[in-house]
């Protein structure tokens, strides 16, 4: 297995579409498209996000993860992670590898999520807002004065408003998303 930073814009877009579709599923309404549009139009444009793939020896994608940086560019946060075939071993391996190479943090909404990330080697935990637990990887610095730097985010509600006010923008992103899904590569370089 190998971790690949997906840099080629066309491949990255196809992998992002697959990741959004996998994470949100088919009954998620606009969520996959909003995340796709926000990531492309804001996070990638500002170079505040990276997409990583765990591949097998033939470079077939086993797992994908979207990582966003904080506003200072000093730490990173797992935004989305999903396996292609549902095997969580691949997610664990990808998160463990990334946490061993970057100042990574994760968020867990429940005990099951925290247990998963603990199995990835995330052992330090702090309380976040709204009962969210935040796990800090081995290279993540200790929070200063108990505060973590804010992660770069996009305004999902603003994207939905834009889609409603500008049907052509909605159609353009919807077409782009569908075409990107169809281009999802058998292997990445």
PDB file of C-alpha atoms in Angstrom, residues 4 6 10-12 14-15 18 53-64 84 180-189:
ATOM      1  CA  UNK A   4      -0.500   9.274  -2.940  1.00  0.00           C
ATOM      2  CA  UNK A   6      -3.533  13.450  -5.775  1.00  0.00           C
ATOM      3  CA  UNK A  10      -8.656  16.276 -13.409  1.00  0.00           C
ATOM      4  CA  UNK A  11      -7.838  13.197 -11.337  1.00  0.00           C
ATOM      5  CA  UNK A  12      -8.258  15.155  -8.113  1.00  0.00           C
ATOM      6  CA  UNK A  14     -12.753  12.763 -10.079  1.00  0.00           C
ATOM      7  CA  UNK A  15     -11.466  11.465  -6.747  1.00  0.00           C
ATOM      8  CA  UNK A  18     -16.102   9.783  -5.636  1.00  0.00           C
ATOM      9  CA  UNK A  53      -5.412   8.265  -1.784  1.00  0.00           C
ATOM     10  CA  UNK A  54      -4.286   4.975  -0.328  1.00  0.00           C
ATOM     11  CA  UNK A  55      -3.470   2.715  -3.265  1.00  0.00           C
ATOM     12  CA  UNK A  56      -2.486  -0.892  -3.683  1.00  0.00           C
ATOM     13  CA  UNK A  57       0.665  -1.958  -5.539  1.00  0.00           C
ATOM     14  CA  UNK A  58      -1.059  -1.432  -8.908  1.00  0.00           C
ATOM     15  CA  UNK A  59      -2.089   2.107  -7.833  1.00  0.00           C
ATOM     16  CA  UNK A  60      -5.795   1.173  -7.511  1.00  0.00           C
ATOM     17  CA  UNK A  61      -7.486   3.496  -5.035  1.00  0.00           C
ATOM     18  CA  UNK A  62      -8.500   1.777  -1.802  1.00  0.00           C
ATOM     19  CA  UNK A  63      -9.330   4.850   0.286  1.00  0.00           C
ATOM     20  CA  UNK A  64      -9.598   8.628  -0.144  1.00  0.00           C
ATOM     21  CA  UNK A  84     -13.861   2.478  -1.965  1.00  0.00           C
ATOM     22  CA  UNK A 180     -16.097  13.632 -12.609  1.00  0.00           C
ATOM     23  CA  UNK A 181     -17.704  10.532 -11.086  1.00  0.00           C
ATOM     24  CA  UNK A 182     -17.705   8.879 -14.505  1.00  0.00           C
ATOM     25  CA  UNK A 183     -13.979   9.681 -14.856  1.00  0.00           C
ATOM     26  CA  UNK A 184     -13.006   8.113 -11.540  1.00  0.00           C
ATOM     27  CA  UNK A 185      -9.745   6.386 -12.485  1.00  0.00           C
ATOM     28  CA  UNK A 186      -8.911   2.737 -12.062  1.00  0.00           C
ATOM     29  CA  UNK A 187      -5.517   3.853 -10.829  1.00  0.00           C
ATOM     30  CA  UNK A 188      -3.819   7.096  -9.761  1.00  0.00           C
ATOM     31  CA  UNK A 189      -0.272   8.220 -10.287  1.00  0.00           C
TER      32      UNK A 189
END
